[in-house]
PDB file of C-alpha atoms in Angstrom:
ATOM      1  CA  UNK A   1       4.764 -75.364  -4.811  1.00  0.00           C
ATOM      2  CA  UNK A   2       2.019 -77.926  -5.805  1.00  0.00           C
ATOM      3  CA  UNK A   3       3.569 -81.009  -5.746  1.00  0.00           C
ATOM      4  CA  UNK A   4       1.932 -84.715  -5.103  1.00  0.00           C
ATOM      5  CA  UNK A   5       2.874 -87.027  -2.795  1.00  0.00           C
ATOM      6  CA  UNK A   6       1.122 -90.238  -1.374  1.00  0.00           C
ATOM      7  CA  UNK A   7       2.316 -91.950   1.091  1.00  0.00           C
ATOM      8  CA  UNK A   8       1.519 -95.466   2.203  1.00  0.00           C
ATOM      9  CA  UNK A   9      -1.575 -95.280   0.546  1.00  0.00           C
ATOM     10  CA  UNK A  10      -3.556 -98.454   0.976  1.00  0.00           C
ATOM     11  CA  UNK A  11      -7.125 -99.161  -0.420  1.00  0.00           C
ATOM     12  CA  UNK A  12      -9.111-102.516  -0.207  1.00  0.00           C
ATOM     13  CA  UNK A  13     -13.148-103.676  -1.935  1.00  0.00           C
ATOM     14  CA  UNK A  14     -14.313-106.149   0.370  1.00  0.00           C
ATOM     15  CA  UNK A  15     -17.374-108.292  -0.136  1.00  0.00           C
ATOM     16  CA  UNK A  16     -18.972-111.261   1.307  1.00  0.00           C
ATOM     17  CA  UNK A  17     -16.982-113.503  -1.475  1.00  0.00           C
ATOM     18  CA  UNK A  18     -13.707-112.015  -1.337  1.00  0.00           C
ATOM     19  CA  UNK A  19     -11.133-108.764   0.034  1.00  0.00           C
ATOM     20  CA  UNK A  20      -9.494-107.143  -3.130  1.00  0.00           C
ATOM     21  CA  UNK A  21      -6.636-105.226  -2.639  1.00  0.00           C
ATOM     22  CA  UNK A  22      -6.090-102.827  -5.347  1.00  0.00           C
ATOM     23  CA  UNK A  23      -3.379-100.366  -3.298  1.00  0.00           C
ATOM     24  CA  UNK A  24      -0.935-102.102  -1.679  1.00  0.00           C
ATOM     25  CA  UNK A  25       1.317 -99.398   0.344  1.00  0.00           C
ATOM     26  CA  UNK A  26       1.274 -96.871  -2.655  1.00  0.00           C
ATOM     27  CA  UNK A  27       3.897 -94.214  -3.025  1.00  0.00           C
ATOM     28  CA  UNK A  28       4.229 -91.343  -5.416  1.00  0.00           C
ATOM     29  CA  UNK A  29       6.075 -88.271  -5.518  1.00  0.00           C
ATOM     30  CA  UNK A  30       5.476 -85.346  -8.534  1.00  0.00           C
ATOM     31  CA  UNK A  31       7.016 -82.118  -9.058  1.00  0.00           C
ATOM     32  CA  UNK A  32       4.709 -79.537  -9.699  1.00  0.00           C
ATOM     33  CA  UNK A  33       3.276 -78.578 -13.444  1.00  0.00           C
ATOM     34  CA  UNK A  34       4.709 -81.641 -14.671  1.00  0.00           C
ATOM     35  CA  UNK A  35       2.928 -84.803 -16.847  1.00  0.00           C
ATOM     36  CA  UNK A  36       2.547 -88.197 -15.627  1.00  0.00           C
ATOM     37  CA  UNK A  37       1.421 -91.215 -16.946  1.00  0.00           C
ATOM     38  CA  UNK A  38      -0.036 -94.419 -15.041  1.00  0.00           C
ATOM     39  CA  UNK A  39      -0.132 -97.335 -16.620  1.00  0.00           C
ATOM     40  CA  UNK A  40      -1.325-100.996 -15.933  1.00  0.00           C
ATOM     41  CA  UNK A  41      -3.302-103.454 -17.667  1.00  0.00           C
ATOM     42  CA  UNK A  42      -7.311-103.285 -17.198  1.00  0.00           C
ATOM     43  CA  UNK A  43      -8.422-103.696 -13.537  1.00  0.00           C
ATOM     44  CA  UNK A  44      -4.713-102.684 -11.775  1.00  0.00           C
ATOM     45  CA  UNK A  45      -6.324 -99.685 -10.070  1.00  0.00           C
ATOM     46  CA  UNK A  46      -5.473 -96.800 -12.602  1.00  0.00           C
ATOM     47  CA  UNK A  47      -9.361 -95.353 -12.367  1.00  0.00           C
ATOM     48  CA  UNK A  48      -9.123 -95.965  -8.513  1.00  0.00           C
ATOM     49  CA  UNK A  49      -5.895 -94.028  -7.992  1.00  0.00           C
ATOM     50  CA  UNK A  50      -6.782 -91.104  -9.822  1.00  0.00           C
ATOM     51  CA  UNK A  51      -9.930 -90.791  -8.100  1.00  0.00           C
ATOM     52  CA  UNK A  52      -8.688 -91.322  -4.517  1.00  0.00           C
ATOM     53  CA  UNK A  53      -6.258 -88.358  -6.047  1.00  0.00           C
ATOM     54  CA  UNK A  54      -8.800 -86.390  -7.199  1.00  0.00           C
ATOM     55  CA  UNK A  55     -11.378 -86.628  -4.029  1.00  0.00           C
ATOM     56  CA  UNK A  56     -13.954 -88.692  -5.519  1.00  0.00           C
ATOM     57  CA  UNK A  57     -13.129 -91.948  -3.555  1.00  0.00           C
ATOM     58  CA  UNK A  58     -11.856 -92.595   0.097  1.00  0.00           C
ATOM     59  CA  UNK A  59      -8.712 -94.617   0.815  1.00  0.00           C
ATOM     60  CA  UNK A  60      -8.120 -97.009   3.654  1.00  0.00           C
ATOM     61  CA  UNK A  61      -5.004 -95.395   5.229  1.00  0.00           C
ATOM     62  CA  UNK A  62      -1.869 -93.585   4.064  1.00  0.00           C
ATOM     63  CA  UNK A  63      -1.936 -89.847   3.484  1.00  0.00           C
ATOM     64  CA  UNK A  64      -2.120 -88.286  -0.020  1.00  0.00           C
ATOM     65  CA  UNK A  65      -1.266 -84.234  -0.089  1.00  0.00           C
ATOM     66  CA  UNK A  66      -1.771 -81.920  -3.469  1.00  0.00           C
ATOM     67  CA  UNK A  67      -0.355 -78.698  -3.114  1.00  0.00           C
ATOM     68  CA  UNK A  68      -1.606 -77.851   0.293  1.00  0.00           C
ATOM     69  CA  UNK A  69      -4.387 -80.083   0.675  1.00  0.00           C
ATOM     70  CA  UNK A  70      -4.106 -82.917   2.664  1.00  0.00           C
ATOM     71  CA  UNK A  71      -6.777 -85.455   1.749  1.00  0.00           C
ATOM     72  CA  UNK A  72      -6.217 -87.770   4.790  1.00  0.00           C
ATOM     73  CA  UNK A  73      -7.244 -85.066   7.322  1.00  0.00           C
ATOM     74  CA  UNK A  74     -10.618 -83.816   4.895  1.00  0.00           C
ATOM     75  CA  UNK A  75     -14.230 -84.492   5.250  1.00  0.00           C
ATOM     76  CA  UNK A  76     -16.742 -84.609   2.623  1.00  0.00           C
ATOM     77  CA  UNK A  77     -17.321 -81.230   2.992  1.00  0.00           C
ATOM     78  CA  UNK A  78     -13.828 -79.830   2.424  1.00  0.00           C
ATOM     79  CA  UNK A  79     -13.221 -82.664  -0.305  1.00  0.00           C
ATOM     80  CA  UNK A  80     -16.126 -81.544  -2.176  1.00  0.00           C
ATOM     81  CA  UNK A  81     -14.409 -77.908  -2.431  1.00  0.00           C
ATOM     82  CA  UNK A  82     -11.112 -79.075  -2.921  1.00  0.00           C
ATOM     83  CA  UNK A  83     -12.417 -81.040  -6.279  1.00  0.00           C
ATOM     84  CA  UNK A  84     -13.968 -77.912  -7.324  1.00  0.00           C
ATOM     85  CA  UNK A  85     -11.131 -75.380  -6.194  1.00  0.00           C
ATOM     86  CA  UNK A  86      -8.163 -77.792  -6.912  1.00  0.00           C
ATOM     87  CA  UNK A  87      -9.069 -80.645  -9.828  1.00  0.00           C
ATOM     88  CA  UNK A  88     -10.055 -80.907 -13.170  1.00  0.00           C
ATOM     89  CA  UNK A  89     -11.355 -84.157 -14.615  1.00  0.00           C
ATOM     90  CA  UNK A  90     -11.070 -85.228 -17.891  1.00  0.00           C
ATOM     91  CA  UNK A  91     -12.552 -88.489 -18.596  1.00  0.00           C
ATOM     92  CA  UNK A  92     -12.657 -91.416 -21.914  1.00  0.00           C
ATOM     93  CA  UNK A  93     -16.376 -89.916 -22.616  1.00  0.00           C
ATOM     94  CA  UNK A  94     -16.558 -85.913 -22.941  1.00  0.00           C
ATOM     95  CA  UNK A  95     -20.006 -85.985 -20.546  1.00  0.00           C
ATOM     96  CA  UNK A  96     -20.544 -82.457 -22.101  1.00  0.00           C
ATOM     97  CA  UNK A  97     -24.200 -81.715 -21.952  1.00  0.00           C
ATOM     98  CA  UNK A  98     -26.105 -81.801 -25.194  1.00  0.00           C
ATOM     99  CA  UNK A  99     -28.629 -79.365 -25.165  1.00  0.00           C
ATOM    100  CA  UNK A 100     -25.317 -76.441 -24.296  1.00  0.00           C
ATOM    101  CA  UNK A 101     -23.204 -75.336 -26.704  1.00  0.00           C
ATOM    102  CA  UNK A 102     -19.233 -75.200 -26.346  1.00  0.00           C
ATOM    103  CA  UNK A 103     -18.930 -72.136 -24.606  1.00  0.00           C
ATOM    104  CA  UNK A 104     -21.738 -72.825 -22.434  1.00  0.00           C
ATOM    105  CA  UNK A 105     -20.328 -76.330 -21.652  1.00  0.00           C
ATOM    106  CA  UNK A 106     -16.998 -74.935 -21.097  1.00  0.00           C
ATOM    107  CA  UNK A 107     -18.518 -71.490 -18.706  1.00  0.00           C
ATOM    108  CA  UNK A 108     -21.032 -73.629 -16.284  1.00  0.00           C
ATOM    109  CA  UNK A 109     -18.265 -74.862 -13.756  1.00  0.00           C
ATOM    110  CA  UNK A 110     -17.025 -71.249 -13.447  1.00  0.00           C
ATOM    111  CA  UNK A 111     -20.489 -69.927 -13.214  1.00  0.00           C
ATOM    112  CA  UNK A 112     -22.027 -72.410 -11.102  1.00  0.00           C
ATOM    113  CA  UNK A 113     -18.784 -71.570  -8.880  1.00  0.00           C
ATOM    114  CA  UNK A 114     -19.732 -68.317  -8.378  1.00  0.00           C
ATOM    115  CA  UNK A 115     -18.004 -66.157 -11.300  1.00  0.00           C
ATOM    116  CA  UNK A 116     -20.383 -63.321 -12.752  1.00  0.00           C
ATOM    117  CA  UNK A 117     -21.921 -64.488 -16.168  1.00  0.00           C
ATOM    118  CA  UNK A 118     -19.814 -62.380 -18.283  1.00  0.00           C
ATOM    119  CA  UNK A 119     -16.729 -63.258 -17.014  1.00  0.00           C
ATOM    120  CA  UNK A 120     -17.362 -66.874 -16.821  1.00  0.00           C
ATOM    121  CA  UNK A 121     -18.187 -66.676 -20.530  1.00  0.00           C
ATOM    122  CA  UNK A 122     -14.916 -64.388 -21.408  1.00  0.00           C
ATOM    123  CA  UNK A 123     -13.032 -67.373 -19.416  1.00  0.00           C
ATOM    124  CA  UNK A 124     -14.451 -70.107 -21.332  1.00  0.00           C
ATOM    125  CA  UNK A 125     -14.253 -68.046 -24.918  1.00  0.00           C
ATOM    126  CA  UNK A 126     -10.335 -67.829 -23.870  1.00  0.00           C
ATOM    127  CA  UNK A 127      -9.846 -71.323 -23.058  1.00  0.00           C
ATOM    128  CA  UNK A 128     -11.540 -72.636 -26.698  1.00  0.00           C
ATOM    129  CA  UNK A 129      -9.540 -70.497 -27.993  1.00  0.00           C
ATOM    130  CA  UNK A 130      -6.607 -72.016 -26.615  1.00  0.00           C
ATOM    131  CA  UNK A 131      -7.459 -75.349 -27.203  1.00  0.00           C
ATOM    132  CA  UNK A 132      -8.064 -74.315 -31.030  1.00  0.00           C
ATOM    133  CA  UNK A 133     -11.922 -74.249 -30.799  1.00  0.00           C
ATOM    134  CA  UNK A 134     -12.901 -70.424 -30.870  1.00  0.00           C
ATOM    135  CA  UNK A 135     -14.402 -70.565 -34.548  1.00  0.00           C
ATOM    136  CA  UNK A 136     -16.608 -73.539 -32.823  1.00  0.00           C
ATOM    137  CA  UNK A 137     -17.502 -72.258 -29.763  1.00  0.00           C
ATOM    138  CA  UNK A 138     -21.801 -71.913 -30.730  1.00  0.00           C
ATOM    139  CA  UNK A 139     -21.871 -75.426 -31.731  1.00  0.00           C
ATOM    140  CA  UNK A 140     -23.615 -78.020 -29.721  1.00  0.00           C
ATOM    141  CA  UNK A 141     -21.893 -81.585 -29.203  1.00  0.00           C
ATOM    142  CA  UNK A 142     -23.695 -83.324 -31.799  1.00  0.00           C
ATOM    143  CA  UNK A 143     -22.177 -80.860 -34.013  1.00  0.00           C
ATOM    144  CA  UNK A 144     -18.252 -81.585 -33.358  1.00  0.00           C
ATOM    145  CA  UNK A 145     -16.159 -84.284 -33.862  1.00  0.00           C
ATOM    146  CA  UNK A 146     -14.641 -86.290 -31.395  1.00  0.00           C
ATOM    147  CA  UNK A 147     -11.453 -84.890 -31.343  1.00  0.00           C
ATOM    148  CA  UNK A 148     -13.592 -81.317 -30.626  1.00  0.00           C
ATOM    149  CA  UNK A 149     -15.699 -82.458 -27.974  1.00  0.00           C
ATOM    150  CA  UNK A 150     -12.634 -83.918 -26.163  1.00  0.00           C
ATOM    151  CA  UNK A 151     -10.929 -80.607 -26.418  1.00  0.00           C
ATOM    152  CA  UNK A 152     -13.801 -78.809 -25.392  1.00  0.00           C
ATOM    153  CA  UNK A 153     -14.235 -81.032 -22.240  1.00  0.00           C
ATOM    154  CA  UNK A 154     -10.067 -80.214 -21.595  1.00  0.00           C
ATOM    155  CA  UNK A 155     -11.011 -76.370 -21.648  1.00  0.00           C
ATOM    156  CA  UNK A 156     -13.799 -77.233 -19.029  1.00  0.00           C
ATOM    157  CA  UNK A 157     -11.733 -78.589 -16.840  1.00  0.00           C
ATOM    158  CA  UNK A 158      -9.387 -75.715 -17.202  1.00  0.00           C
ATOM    159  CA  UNK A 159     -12.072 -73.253 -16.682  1.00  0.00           C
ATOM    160  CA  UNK A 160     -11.736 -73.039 -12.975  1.00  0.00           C
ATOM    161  CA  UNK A 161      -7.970 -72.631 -12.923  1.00  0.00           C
ATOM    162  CA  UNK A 162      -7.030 -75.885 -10.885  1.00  0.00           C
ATOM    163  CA  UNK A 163      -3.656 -77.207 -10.173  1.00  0.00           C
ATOM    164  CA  UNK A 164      -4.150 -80.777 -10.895  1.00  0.00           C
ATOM    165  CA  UNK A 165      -5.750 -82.269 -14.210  1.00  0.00           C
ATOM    166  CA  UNK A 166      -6.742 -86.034 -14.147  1.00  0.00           C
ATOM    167  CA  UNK A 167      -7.213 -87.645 -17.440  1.00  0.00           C
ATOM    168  CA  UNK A 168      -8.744 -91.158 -17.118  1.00  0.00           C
ATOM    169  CA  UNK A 169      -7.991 -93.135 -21.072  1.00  0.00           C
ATOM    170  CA  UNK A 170      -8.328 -89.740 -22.148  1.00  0.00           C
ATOM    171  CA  UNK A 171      -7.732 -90.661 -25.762  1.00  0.00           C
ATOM    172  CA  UNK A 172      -9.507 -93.816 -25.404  1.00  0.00           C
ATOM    173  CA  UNK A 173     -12.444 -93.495 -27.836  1.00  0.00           C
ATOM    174  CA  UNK A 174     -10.879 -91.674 -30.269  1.00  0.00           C
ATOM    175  CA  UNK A 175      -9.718 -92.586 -33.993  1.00  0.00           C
ATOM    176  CA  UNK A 176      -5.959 -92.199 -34.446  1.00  0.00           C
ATOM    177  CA  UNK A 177      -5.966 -88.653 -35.864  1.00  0.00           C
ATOM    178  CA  UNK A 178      -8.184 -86.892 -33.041  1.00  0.00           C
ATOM    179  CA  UNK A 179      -6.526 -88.865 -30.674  1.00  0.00           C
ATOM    180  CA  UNK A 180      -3.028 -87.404 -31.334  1.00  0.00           C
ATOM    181  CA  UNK A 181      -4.583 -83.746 -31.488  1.00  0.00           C
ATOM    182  CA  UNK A 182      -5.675 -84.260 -28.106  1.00  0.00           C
ATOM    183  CA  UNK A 183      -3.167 -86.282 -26.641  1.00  0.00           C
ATOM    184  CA  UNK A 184      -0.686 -82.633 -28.012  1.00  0.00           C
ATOM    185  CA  UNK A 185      -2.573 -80.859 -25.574  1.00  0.00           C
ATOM    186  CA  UNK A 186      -2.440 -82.703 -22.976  1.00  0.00           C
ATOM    187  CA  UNK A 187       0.913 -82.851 -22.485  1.00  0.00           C
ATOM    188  CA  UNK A 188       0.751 -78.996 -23.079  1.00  0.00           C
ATOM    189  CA  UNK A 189      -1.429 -78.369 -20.174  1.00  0.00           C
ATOM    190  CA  UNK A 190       1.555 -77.529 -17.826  1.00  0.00           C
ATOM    191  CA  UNK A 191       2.217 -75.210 -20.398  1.00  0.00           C
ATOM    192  CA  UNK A 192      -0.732 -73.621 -20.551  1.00  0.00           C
ATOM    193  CA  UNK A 193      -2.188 -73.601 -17.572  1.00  0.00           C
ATOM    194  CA  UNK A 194       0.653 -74.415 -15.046  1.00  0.00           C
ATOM    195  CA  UNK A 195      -1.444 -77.224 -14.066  1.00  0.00           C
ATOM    196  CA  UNK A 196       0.134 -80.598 -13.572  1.00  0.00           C
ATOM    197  CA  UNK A 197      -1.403 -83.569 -15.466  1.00  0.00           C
ATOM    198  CA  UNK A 198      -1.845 -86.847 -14.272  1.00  0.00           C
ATOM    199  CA  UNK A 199      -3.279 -89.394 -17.074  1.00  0.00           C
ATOM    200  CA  UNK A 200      -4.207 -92.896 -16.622  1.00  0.00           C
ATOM    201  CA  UNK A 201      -3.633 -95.221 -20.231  1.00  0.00           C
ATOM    202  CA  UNK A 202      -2.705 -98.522 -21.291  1.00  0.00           C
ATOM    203  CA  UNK A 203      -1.326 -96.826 -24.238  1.00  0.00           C
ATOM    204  CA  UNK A 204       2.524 -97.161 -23.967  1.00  0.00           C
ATOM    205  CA  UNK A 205       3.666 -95.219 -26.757  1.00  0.00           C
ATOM    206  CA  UNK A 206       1.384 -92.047 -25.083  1.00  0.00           C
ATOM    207  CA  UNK A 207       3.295 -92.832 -21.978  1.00  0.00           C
ATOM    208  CA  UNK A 208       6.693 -92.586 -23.100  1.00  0.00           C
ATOM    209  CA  UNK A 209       5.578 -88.881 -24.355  1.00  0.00           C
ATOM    210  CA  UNK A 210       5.428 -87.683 -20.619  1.00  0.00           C
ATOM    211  CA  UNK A 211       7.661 -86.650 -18.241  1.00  0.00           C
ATOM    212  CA  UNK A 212       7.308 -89.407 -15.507  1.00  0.00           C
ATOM    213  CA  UNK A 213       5.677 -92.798 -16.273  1.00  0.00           C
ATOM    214  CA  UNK A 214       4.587 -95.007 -13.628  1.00  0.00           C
ATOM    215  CA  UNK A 215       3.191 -98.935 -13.810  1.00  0.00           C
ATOM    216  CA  UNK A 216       0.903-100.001 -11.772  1.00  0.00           C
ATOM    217  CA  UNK A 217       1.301-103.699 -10.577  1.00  0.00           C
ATOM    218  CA  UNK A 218      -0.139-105.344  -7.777  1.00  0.00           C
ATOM    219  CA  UNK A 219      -1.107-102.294  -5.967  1.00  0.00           C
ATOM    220  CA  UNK A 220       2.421-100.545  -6.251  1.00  0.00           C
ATOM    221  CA  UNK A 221       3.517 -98.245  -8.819  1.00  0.00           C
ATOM    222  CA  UNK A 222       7.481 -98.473 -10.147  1.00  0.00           C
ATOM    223  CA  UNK A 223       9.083 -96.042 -12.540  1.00  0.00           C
ATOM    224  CA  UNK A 224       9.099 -97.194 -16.131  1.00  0.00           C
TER     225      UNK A 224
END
């Protein structure tokens, strides 16, 4: 099974002025292929947990495991596979590249992974497809809408099959229409992929759509 648990987890910013501590003794349990939602009001630490989850960040002590991976015992080496192997991001801004076209966009993780060409391309032609994109896969970013370039960037991080999705605001610049189109797949993901779907947002109405909501409030979560 691929659950997520943290334990203890603690994590501090210290400067010259001042110690901020954003966890404070952080626990978290998830069943696998499930959706979760984080909220907390702007600076609580939603970004920071999900990328201490997701390997991009270090923590000061605790132990955080995903599936089999145990992120307390990793170096930078092994974390740097285990975001590739294990997690897909999905952030507020689609950070697709402008000069590639969907498909291309959605193929490169698989291909720069090591796939053959053809069958990262067949991958990524599935997953638009999926996501309702396949009659817009040859268009380049400029030429789709917000609601389509968010989608697109979901399929990317699909494309290498991980077990964990992180979704920072993942609806956040999006007009009320796109937004619910992608915030439907989203919560679909587990569906689709078998992935489980952790997504950070202040939105409390998006919450109450998954399956476990979680606020974060002085560096503690509690169920909501």
């Amino acid at each position: 099974m691929n659950e997520i648990v943290c334990t203890d987890v603690c994590k501090s910013y210290v400067s010259k002025a001042e110690r901020l501590d954003v966890l404070r003794s952080l626990d978290l349990s998830l069943p696998a292929s499930c959706t979760c939602a984080i909220m907390g009001a702007s600076g609580s630490g939603k970004t920071t947990l999900l990328s201490i989850i997701g390997g991009l960040e270090g923590f000061d002590s605790g132990e955080i495991q995903v599936g089999n991976h145990k992120l307390h015992t990793m170096d930078e080496k092994k974390l740097a596979l285990y975001r590739s192997e294990t997690i897909g991001f999905v952030f507020q801004f689609h950070y697709l590249l402008k000069d590639f076209t969907a498909l291309e966009n959605v193929a490169l993780p698989a291909y720069l992974k090591g796939a053959e060409k053809k069958k990262a391309w067949e991958k990524a032609e599935a997953l638009l497809e999926k996501v309702g994109l396949a009659d817009r896969k040859n268009h380049f970013p400029s030429e789709l809408s917000g609601g389509e370039r968010q989608r697109t960037a979901i399929a990317r991080a699909l494309v290498n099959e991980p077990i964990l999705i992180l979704a920072d605001e993942p609806t956040g610049n999006l007009d009320r229409q796109n937004a619910e189109s992608v915030a439907e797949l989203m919560f679909r993901l587990p569906e689709l992929s078998g992935a489980t779907v952790i997504l950070a947002t202040h939105d409390e109405t998006l919450a109450r759509r998954a399956q476990f909501s979680f606020r974060l409030n002085l560096g503690s979560v509690e169920a909501v």
